Amino acid sequence: MKRLTIIAAVLLCFAGNVHAHLFYDMYNTGVRRPHFGIRVGGGYSYPYNIRYARTELSTRASGFDAAVSGLFHGPMPRGFYLEPQFELYFNSLKTAGTLSEQVVNEGITEATLKTVGIRVPIALGWSKRIDRFWKFYIYTGPEFDFRLKTWFKPDHPTKIFDSTTSRPLYGDYGVDLGLRSGLGFSFGRIYIGAYYTWKLCDIAKSDYGAKRQRVAAISLGYNFKNL
């Protein structure tokens, strides 16, 4: 967690430094001004497995992921751009049908793991204007996932899983690192796109968490007037 936090801080400082230079250059030339935007996304979330209190719960659990975010779009030469986002998300994963033998022996037939957190994707992309109104975007970059709180609820309380339990972090792994890639189109100031995130950290080594969770989602957004 400490290592990932340091990496996140370094990359955010790097992005801020790049944006400072972009601001200077763009306001010097008066072209390719940056802008702010908002995005609302929803998609399908699925990890390899879920662990709770060091007990393997399930494999291939799945559920939904919803997020709302703000972004800063910084144009660069030759159509490239740098775009950090600040995203608040919620997801819910159900384990029905994929429970491990140990969990079934405890009388559980279904369980839900819910998470609230903050994601910080930093996208490096390329854009191309198709015509007067339409513009195409493609991007990739790291995504930092800071899990703030989780809730675990089985359908049947047992001596191991006592009703509903919440934890502030996934054990010792409250920060995850992922790779987000996507594409999109804008029509005027309206944006529509899709992205896929592959988590890179094996956070299920801790007491609580989902191992290498993945998210496939679509997003709708609005780009504000250029600065």
Rosetta silent file (secondary structure, phi, psi, omega in degrees, C-alpha in Angstrom):
SEQUENCE: MKRLTIIAAVLLCFAGNVHAHLFYDMYNTGVRRPHFGIRVGGGYSYPYNIRYARTELSTRASGFDAAVSGLFHGPMPRGFYLEPQFELYFNSLKTAGTLSEQVVNEGITEATLKTVGIRVPIALGWSKRIDRFWKFYIYTGPEFDFRLKTWFKPDHPTKIFDSTTSRPLYGDYGVDLGLRSGLGFSFGRIYIGAYYTWKLCDIAKSDYGAKRQRVAAISLGYNFKNL
SCORE:     score description
SCORE:     0.000 S_00000001
   1 L     0.000  -43.851 -179.329    0.000    0.000    0.000 S_00000001
   2 H   -62.795  -41.582 -179.434    2.801    2.420    0.916 S_00000001
   3 H   -63.722  -44.459  179.976    4.595    1.720   -2.361 S_00000001
   4 H   -65.157  -37.228  178.236    1.444    2.294   -4.430 S_00000001
   5 H   -63.389  -40.705  178.004    0.704    5.529   -2.570 S_00000001
   6 H   -64.398  -43.502  178.469    4.206    6.810   -3.379 S_00000001
   7 H   -61.229  -42.872  178.933    3.787    5.855   -7.060 S_00000001
   8 H   -61.272  -43.974 -179.190    0.419    7.636   -7.160 S_00000001
   9 H   -63.771  -42.198  179.928    1.895   10.795   -5.624 S_00000001
  10 H   -63.195  -45.060 -178.993    4.816   10.826   -8.088 S_00000001
  11 H   -66.802  -37.371  178.145    2.549   10.386  -11.114 S_00000001
  12 H   -66.732  -38.608  176.602    0.141   13.083   -9.914 S_00000001
  13 H   -65.236  -39.259  177.528    3.054   15.505   -9.415 S_00000001
  14 H   -62.652  -45.168  179.360    4.298   14.641  -12.902 S_00000001
  15 H   -62.121  -40.248  178.877    0.836   15.272  -14.373 S_00000001
  16 H   -64.412  -38.489  178.805    0.637   18.624  -12.564 S_00000001
  17 H   -66.780  -42.486  177.930    4.039   19.666  -13.903 S_00000001
  18 H   -62.147  -42.799 -179.864    3.085   18.719  -17.460 S_00000001
  19 H   -64.659  -34.451  177.955   -0.166   20.672  -17.165 S_00000001
  20 H   -61.647  -42.427  177.706    1.709   23.750  -15.936 S_00000001
  21 H   -68.051  -38.223  178.289    3.792   23.699  -19.119 S_00000001
  22 H   -62.518  -44.508  177.914    0.706   23.071  -21.232 S_00000001
  23 H   -55.349  -48.186 -176.678   -1.056   26.062  -19.673 S_00000001
  24 H   -61.483  -46.897 -177.639    1.900   28.319  -20.432 S_00000001
  25 H   -66.201  -43.708 -175.640    2.207   27.141  -24.035 S_00000001
  26 H   -70.072  -37.087  178.539   -1.520   27.236  -24.807 S_00000001
  27 H   -77.537  -18.477  173.975   -2.105   30.676  -23.375 S_00000001
  28 H   -73.170  -41.153 -176.209    0.984   31.882  -25.225 S_00000001
  29 H   -92.393  -24.983  179.512   -0.347   30.704  -28.567 S_00000001
  30 L    80.015   13.640 -179.958   -4.063   31.120  -27.888 S_00000001
  31 L  -126.617  165.282  175.811   -4.981   27.740  -29.401 S_00000001
  32 L    50.875   54.546 -178.725   -5.879   24.253  -28.142 S_00000001
  33 L   -72.250  146.928  177.103   -7.153   25.481  -24.800 S_00000001
  34 L   -74.560  167.987  176.551   -7.786   22.925  -22.020 S_00000001
  35 E  -150.437  162.022  172.462  -11.206   22.236  -20.559 S_00000001
  36 E   -98.754  159.085  178.340  -12.933   20.540  -17.628 S_00000001
  37 E  -152.550  166.761  175.052  -15.532   17.810  -18.007 S_00000001
  38 E  -126.616  149.987  179.473  -17.825   15.470  -16.095 S_00000001
  39 E  -137.288  143.189  171.438  -18.514   11.776  -16.704 S_00000001
  40 E  -124.086  126.205 -175.472  -21.119    9.311  -15.453 S_00000001
  41 E  -129.713  154.510  175.903  -20.339    5.654  -15.994 S_00000001
  42 E  -149.466  142.302 -177.957  -21.889    2.258  -15.436 S_00000001
  43 E  -166.198 -165.167 -174.609  -20.668   -1.210  -16.199 S_00000001
  44 E  -108.375  128.036 -176.459  -19.995   -4.824  -15.375 S_00000001
  45 E  -118.373  135.679  179.846  -17.489   -5.746  -12.661 S_00000001
  46 E  -154.750  128.975  175.895  -15.941   -9.179  -12.104 S_00000001
  47 L  -105.073  173.516  172.370  -12.900  -10.472  -10.154 S_00000001
  48 L   -72.463  -47.176  178.460  -11.181  -13.853  -10.129 S_00000001
  49 E  -152.944  166.288  177.803  -12.024  -14.482   -6.500 S_00000001
  50 E  -124.362  136.762  178.671  -13.212  -12.891   -3.279 S_00000001
  51 E  -123.088  140.659  178.003  -11.666  -13.471    0.128 S_00000001
  52 E  -140.393  125.582 -179.150  -13.165  -12.600    3.492 S_00000001
  53 L    51.162   42.682  178.213  -11.471  -13.125    6.883 S_00000001
  54 L    64.989   16.511  176.830   -8.846  -15.300    5.122 S_00000001
  55 E  -110.305  125.793  176.965  -11.556  -17.599    3.807 S_00000001
  56 E   -67.828  123.051 -178.717  -11.878  -18.088    0.051 S_00000001
  57 E   -92.670  -53.334 -171.408  -15.472  -17.242   -0.837 S_00000001
  58 E  -159.462  166.283  170.237  -15.864  -17.584   -4.558 S_00000001
  59 E  -121.069  148.432  177.381  -14.426  -17.459   -8.036 S_00000001
  60 L    61.070   30.017  172.793  -15.854  -15.463  -10.934 S_00000001
  61 L   -65.002  150.721 -176.688  -18.154  -13.374   -8.746 S_00000001
  62 E  -145.010  167.365  179.772  -19.724  -10.507  -10.687 S_00000001
  63 E   179.052 -160.426 -177.249  -21.861   -7.411  -10.287 S_00000001
  64 E  -109.116  159.416  178.157  -22.297   -3.792  -11.305 S_00000001
  65 E  -135.370  128.089  179.352  -20.035   -0.778  -11.048 S_00000001
  66 E  -127.567  142.276 -175.914  -21.274    2.840  -11.067 S_00000001
  67 E  -150.497  152.475  171.867  -19.150    5.993  -11.013 S_00000001
  68 E  -132.509  137.602 -173.185  -19.265    9.774  -11.363 S_00000001
  69 E  -146.515  159.567  170.238  -16.119   11.775  -12.110 S_00000001
  70 E  -117.457  150.101 -176.660  -14.616   15.116  -12.992 S_00000001
  71 E  -140.386  160.771  172.722  -11.694   15.503  -15.384 S_00000001
  72 E  -122.025  121.650 -177.578   -9.183   17.959  -16.732 S_00000001
  73 E  -102.413  112.686  179.987   -8.397   17.685  -20.458 S_00000001
  74 E  -110.244  103.819  179.542   -4.954   19.046  -21.381 S_00000001
  75 E   -63.917  150.361  177.471   -4.249   19.079  -25.148 S_00000001
  76 L  -130.563  170.930  179.616   -0.730   18.304  -26.363 S_00000001
  77 H   -61.167  154.938  174.457    0.945   18.608  -29.799 S_00000001
  78 H    61.272   28.682  175.320   -0.064   16.353  -32.723 S_00000001
  79 H    87.279   -3.836  178.583   -3.471   15.494  -31.300 S_00000001
  80 E   -78.398  160.279  177.570   -2.248   13.914  -28.074 S_00000001
  81 E  -152.795  157.052  175.008   -3.694   14.833  -24.690 S_00000001
  82 E  -117.044  131.412 -171.032   -3.247   14.183  -20.977 S_00000001
  83 E  -141.801   90.182  172.762   -6.431   13.689  -18.952 S_00000001
  84 E   -79.088  146.593  178.133   -6.436   12.978  -15.190 S_00000001
  85 E  -127.624  156.698  173.010   -9.792   12.183  -13.557 S_00000001
  86 E  -124.980  113.709 -167.009  -11.111   12.089  -10.007 S_00000001
  87 E  -125.950  129.244  173.331  -13.818    9.440   -9.741 S_00000001
  88 E  -100.425  128.653 -174.322  -16.132    8.345   -6.937 S_00000001
  89 E  -133.534  162.854  174.475  -17.442    4.805   -7.434 S_00000001
  90 E  -142.086  131.563  172.490  -19.653    2.098   -5.932 S_00000001
  91 E  -136.766  159.395 -177.051  -19.752   -1.556   -6.880 S_00000001
  92 E  -138.765  122.364 -177.349  -21.560   -4.643   -5.658 S_00000001
  93 E  -115.219  129.730  178.012  -20.390   -8.216   -6.282 S_00000001
  94 E  -105.174  140.568 -176.389  -22.555  -11.306   -5.761 S_00000001
  95 L  -102.191    4.634 -175.014  -21.040  -14.726   -5.093 S_00000001
  96 L   -56.508  134.272  175.763  -24.115  -16.850   -5.846 S_00000001
  97 L    85.671   -7.176 -177.313  -23.336  -20.038   -7.740 S_00000001
  98 L  -131.429   23.319 -175.808  -19.560  -19.823   -7.256 S_00000001
  99 E   -72.807  146.196  178.283  -19.126  -20.382   -3.515 S_00000001
 100 L   -75.400  162.808 -176.468  -16.239  -22.450   -2.209 S_00000001
 101 H   -62.161  -39.308 -179.124  -16.848  -25.728   -0.388 S_00000001
 102 H   -62.704  -39.015  179.695  -15.810  -24.295    2.988 S_00000001
 103 H   -70.070  -41.493  178.527  -18.350  -21.474    2.706 S_00000001
 104 H   -61.497  -37.511  178.572  -21.143  -23.823    1.635 S_00000001
 105 H   -64.616  -21.022  176.430  -20.417  -25.981    4.657 S_00000001
 106 L   -84.942    0.143  176.912  -21.143  -22.943    6.823 S_00000001
 107 L    91.399    9.170 -179.758  -24.660  -22.789    5.380 S_00000001
 108 L   -91.458  132.079  176.185  -24.140  -19.813    3.060 S_00000001
 109 L  -114.053  -13.872  178.847  -25.669  -19.976   -0.402 S_00000001
 110 L  -157.419  144.864  178.008  -25.208  -16.340   -1.410 S_00000001
 111 E  -147.498  153.839 -179.394  -23.120  -13.363   -0.273 S_00000001
 112 E  -126.754  132.912  175.077  -22.632   -9.755   -1.374 S_00000001
 113 E  -117.159  117.204 -179.049  -19.487   -7.643   -1.203 S_00000001
 114 E  -113.843  146.067 -176.234  -20.039   -3.900   -1.707 S_00000001
 115 E  -138.355  138.069  169.551  -17.355   -1.231   -2.009 S_00000001
 116 E  -118.029  134.656 -178.427  -17.211    2.563   -2.016 S_00000001
 117 E  -163.497 -174.709  179.459  -13.990    4.208   -3.116 S_00000001
 118 E  -123.490  132.544  174.705  -12.115    6.753   -5.190 S_00000001
 119 E  -116.006  143.332  178.568  -10.360    6.060   -8.473 S_00000001
 120 E  -126.243   87.597  174.695   -7.798    8.330  -10.119 S_00000001
 121 E   -79.713  139.649  174.481   -7.250    7.381  -13.787 S_00000001
 122 E  -121.817  102.422 -172.179   -4.492    9.295  -15.612 S_00000001
 123 E   -97.449  135.268  167.623   -5.052    8.880  -19.332 S_00000001
 124 E  -108.999  118.773 -172.432   -2.632    9.583  -22.145 S_00000001
 125 E  -135.095  179.348  177.588   -4.645    9.716  -25.339 S_00000001
 126 E  -135.949  137.402 -178.750   -4.924   10.788  -28.944 S_00000001
 127 E  -127.160  153.095 -178.860   -7.857   12.558  -30.549 S_00000001
 128 E  -143.403  126.945  176.953   -8.890   13.219  -34.138 S_00000001
 129 E   -78.540  124.526 -178.347  -11.611   15.501  -35.445 S_00000001
 130 L   -83.474  -47.398  174.992  -13.819   13.597  -37.894 S_00000001
 131 L  -149.200 -158.508 -175.883  -15.883   16.553  -39.094 S_00000001
 132 L   -63.142  -32.571 -174.409  -17.189   19.859  -37.780 S_00000001
 133 L  -107.798  -37.775 -172.136  -19.117   18.235  -34.905 S_00000001
 134 E   -92.638  141.688  177.933  -17.689   14.751  -34.272 S_00000001
 135 E  -139.073  139.781 -176.469  -14.358   13.986  -32.610 S_00000001
 136 E  -106.440  141.045  179.337  -12.755   10.606  -31.876 S_00000001
 137 E  -130.484  142.633  170.449  -10.704    9.744  -28.741 S_00000001
 138 E  -141.044  141.423 -173.081   -8.554    6.767  -27.784 S_00000001
 139 E  -156.587  164.792  171.987   -6.524    6.479  -24.569 S_00000001
 140 E  -156.813  161.907  179.620   -4.765    4.320  -22.004 S_00000001
 141 E   163.732  171.088 -178.704   -3.030    4.881  -18.687 S_00000001
 142 E   -71.571  153.020  175.800   -2.699    3.901  -15.023 S_00000001
 143 E  -132.949  124.070  178.589   -5.640    3.915  -12.622 S_00000001
 144 E  -100.622  128.235 -174.386   -5.225    4.208   -8.851 S_00000001
 145 E  -115.571  113.875  179.420   -8.050    2.706   -6.787 S_00000001
 146 E  -107.113  103.270 -179.078   -8.419    3.831   -3.172 S_00000001
 147 E   -79.499  123.253 -175.548  -11.003    1.644   -1.423 S_00000001
 148 E   -93.066  -40.504 -178.111  -12.625    3.599    1.386 S_00000001
 149 E  -158.097  145.375  176.844  -15.120    1.120    2.837 S_00000001
 150 E  -127.795  153.486  174.943  -16.498   -2.346    2.190 S_00000001
 151 E  -128.733  134.205  176.685  -19.596   -4.205    3.324 S_00000001
 152 E  -123.559  129.131 -179.397  -19.948   -7.963    3.385 S_00000001
 153 E  -139.812  115.074  172.922  -23.296   -9.652    3.926 S_00000001
 154 E   -85.453  161.493  179.747  -24.061  -13.385    3.682 S_00000001
 155 L   -80.979   -7.689 -178.496  -27.620  -14.615    3.310 S_00000001
 156 L  -144.582  112.566 -179.805  -27.234  -16.784    6.412 S_00000001
 157 L   -65.277  139.380  179.114  -25.372  -15.700    9.597 S_00000001
 158 L  -135.210 -177.815  179.693  -22.922  -18.283   10.922 S_00000001
 159 L   -68.916  -23.719  177.547  -20.230  -18.526   13.572 S_00000001
 160 L   -90.243  -47.680 -178.108  -17.684  -17.291   11.010 S_00000001
 161 L  -106.579   92.009 -173.941  -19.787  -14.744    9.121 S_00000001
 162 L   -88.256   95.010  177.909  -21.790  -12.986   11.784 S_00000001
 163 L    56.619 -135.577 -177.201  -24.502  -10.988   10.000 S_00000001
 164 L  -100.117  132.069  179.444  -23.208   -7.848    8.249 S_00000001
 165 E  -126.576  136.964  176.058  -19.644   -6.695    8.742 S_00000001
 166 E  -119.218  147.891  179.235  -18.000   -3.560    7.361 S_00000001
 167 E  -131.440  144.289 -179.622  -14.320   -2.796    7.069 S_00000001
 168 L   -71.831  -29.842 -179.892  -12.615    0.536    6.267 S_00000001
 169 L  -142.280  167.442  176.260  -10.089   -1.077    3.911 S_00000001
 170 L   -81.430   78.272 -179.954   -9.376   -4.392    2.225 S_00000001
 171 L    59.369 -128.425  179.281   -7.020   -5.628    4.921 S_00000001
 172 L   -88.857    2.110 -174.776   -3.536   -4.279    4.259 S_00000001
 173 L  -119.183   77.629  179.399   -4.359   -3.512    0.641 S_00000001
 174 L   -89.277   -5.424 -179.366   -6.500   -0.361    0.508 S_00000001
 175 E  -124.796  132.652  177.706   -4.878    0.823   -2.742 S_00000001
 176 E  -121.637  152.189  177.073   -4.982   -0.979   -6.061 S_00000001
 177 E  -117.311  130.157 -179.787   -3.216   -0.202   -9.324 S_00000001
 178 E  -132.295  175.880  175.351   -4.924   -0.856  -12.630 S_00000001
 179 E  -122.617  118.180 -179.670   -4.633   -0.154  -16.342 S_00000001
 180 E  -109.267  129.648  176.737   -7.596    1.623  -17.980 S_00000001
 181 E  -130.542  146.465 -178.576   -7.991    1.783  -21.760 S_00000001
 182 E  -166.507  179.096  175.763  -10.884    3.150  -23.747 S_00000001
 183 E  -146.246  161.633 -178.547  -12.275    5.036  -26.696 S_00000001
 184 E  -165.309  172.678  177.267  -14.987    7.589  -27.201 S_00000001
 185 E  -134.198  146.070  171.881  -16.704   10.150  -29.395 S_00000001
 186 E  -121.417  141.712  175.390  -17.813   13.681  -28.727 S_00000001
 187 E  -122.115  102.351 -170.704  -20.579   15.541  -30.519 S_00000001
 188 L    68.276 -118.805  177.994  -20.177   19.186  -29.689 S_00000001
 189 L  -103.123   -0.478  179.257  -19.761   19.099  -25.908 S_00000001
 190 E   -87.641  134.136 -178.103  -21.521   15.734  -25.397 S_00000001
 191 E  -121.500  139.149  172.009  -19.253   12.728  -24.853 S_00000001
 192 E  -137.812  135.263 -177.183  -19.993    8.987  -25.082 S_00000001
 193 E  -158.275 -178.914  178.130  -17.407    6.263  -24.655 S_00000001
 194 E  -142.669  149.235  178.976  -16.431    2.848  -23.322 S_00000001
 195 E  -147.864  162.826  178.882  -13.483    1.619  -21.273 S_00000001
 196 E  -134.335  131.018  179.638  -11.981   -1.507  -19.745 S_00000001
 197 E  -117.682  129.402  176.621   -9.935   -1.632  -16.537 S_00000001
 198 E  -113.453  116.002  178.704   -7.629   -4.483  -15.588 S_00000001
 199 E   -75.501  139.248 -173.197   -6.493   -4.438  -11.944 S_00000001
 200 L  -103.485  -13.876 -174.485   -2.833   -5.338  -11.539 S_00000001
 201 L   -99.870  139.790  179.202   -2.503   -5.994   -7.790 S_00000001
 202 L   -88.453   70.468 -173.384   -3.215   -9.304   -6.086 S_00000001
 203 H   -74.859   -7.377  176.875   -5.021   -7.683   -3.157 S_00000001
 204 H   -73.045   -3.354  173.131   -6.732  -10.947   -2.204 S_00000001
 205 H   -68.852  -17.660  177.869   -3.503  -11.861   -0.381 S_00000001
 206 L   -84.915 -176.760 -176.673   -4.890   -9.701    2.418 S_00000001
 207 L   -70.232  -30.579 -175.100   -7.748  -10.667    4.746 S_00000001
 208 E  -133.464  139.719  172.589  -10.442   -8.945    2.671 S_00000001
 209 E   148.768  173.988  177.552  -10.742   -8.174   -0.992 S_00000001
 210 E  -113.009  133.041 -176.524  -11.228   -9.060   -4.618 S_00000001
 211 L   -85.422  121.483  174.053   -8.308  -10.395   -6.621 S_00000001
 212 L    47.732   56.289 -179.832   -7.507   -8.536   -9.828 S_00000001
 213 L   -65.447  144.847  178.947  -10.966   -7.129  -10.331 S_00000001
 214 E  -124.644  148.826 -178.797  -11.904   -6.019  -13.847 S_00000001
 215 E  -134.709  127.271  171.584  -14.461   -3.482  -15.004 S_00000001
 216 E  -115.443  124.204 -171.068  -16.014   -3.033  -18.463 S_00000001
 217 E  -146.762  162.404  170.549  -18.151    0.096  -18.646 S_00000001
 218 E  -114.597  154.875 -178.019  -19.711    2.793  -20.802 S_00000001
 219 E  -138.989  146.278  174.205  -19.655    6.469  -19.919 S_00000001
 220 E  -120.970  145.049 -177.097  -21.607    9.595  -20.788 S_00000001
 221 E  -157.064 -179.858  179.733  -20.273   13.063  -20.202 S_00000001
 222 E  -140.539  132.306  178.049  -20.191   16.747  -20.907 S_00000001
 223 E  -101.523  122.507 -178.916  -17.179   18.898  -21.796 S_00000001
 224 L   -75.663  171.367 -178.101  -17.300   22.446  -20.488 S_00000001
 225 L   -61.152  143.964  179.715  -16.180   25.510  -22.406 S_00000001
 226 L   -58.906  145.127 -179.759  -12.436   25.826  -23.057 S_00000001
 227 L   -72.438    0.000    0.000  -10.480   27.842  -20.495 S_00000001
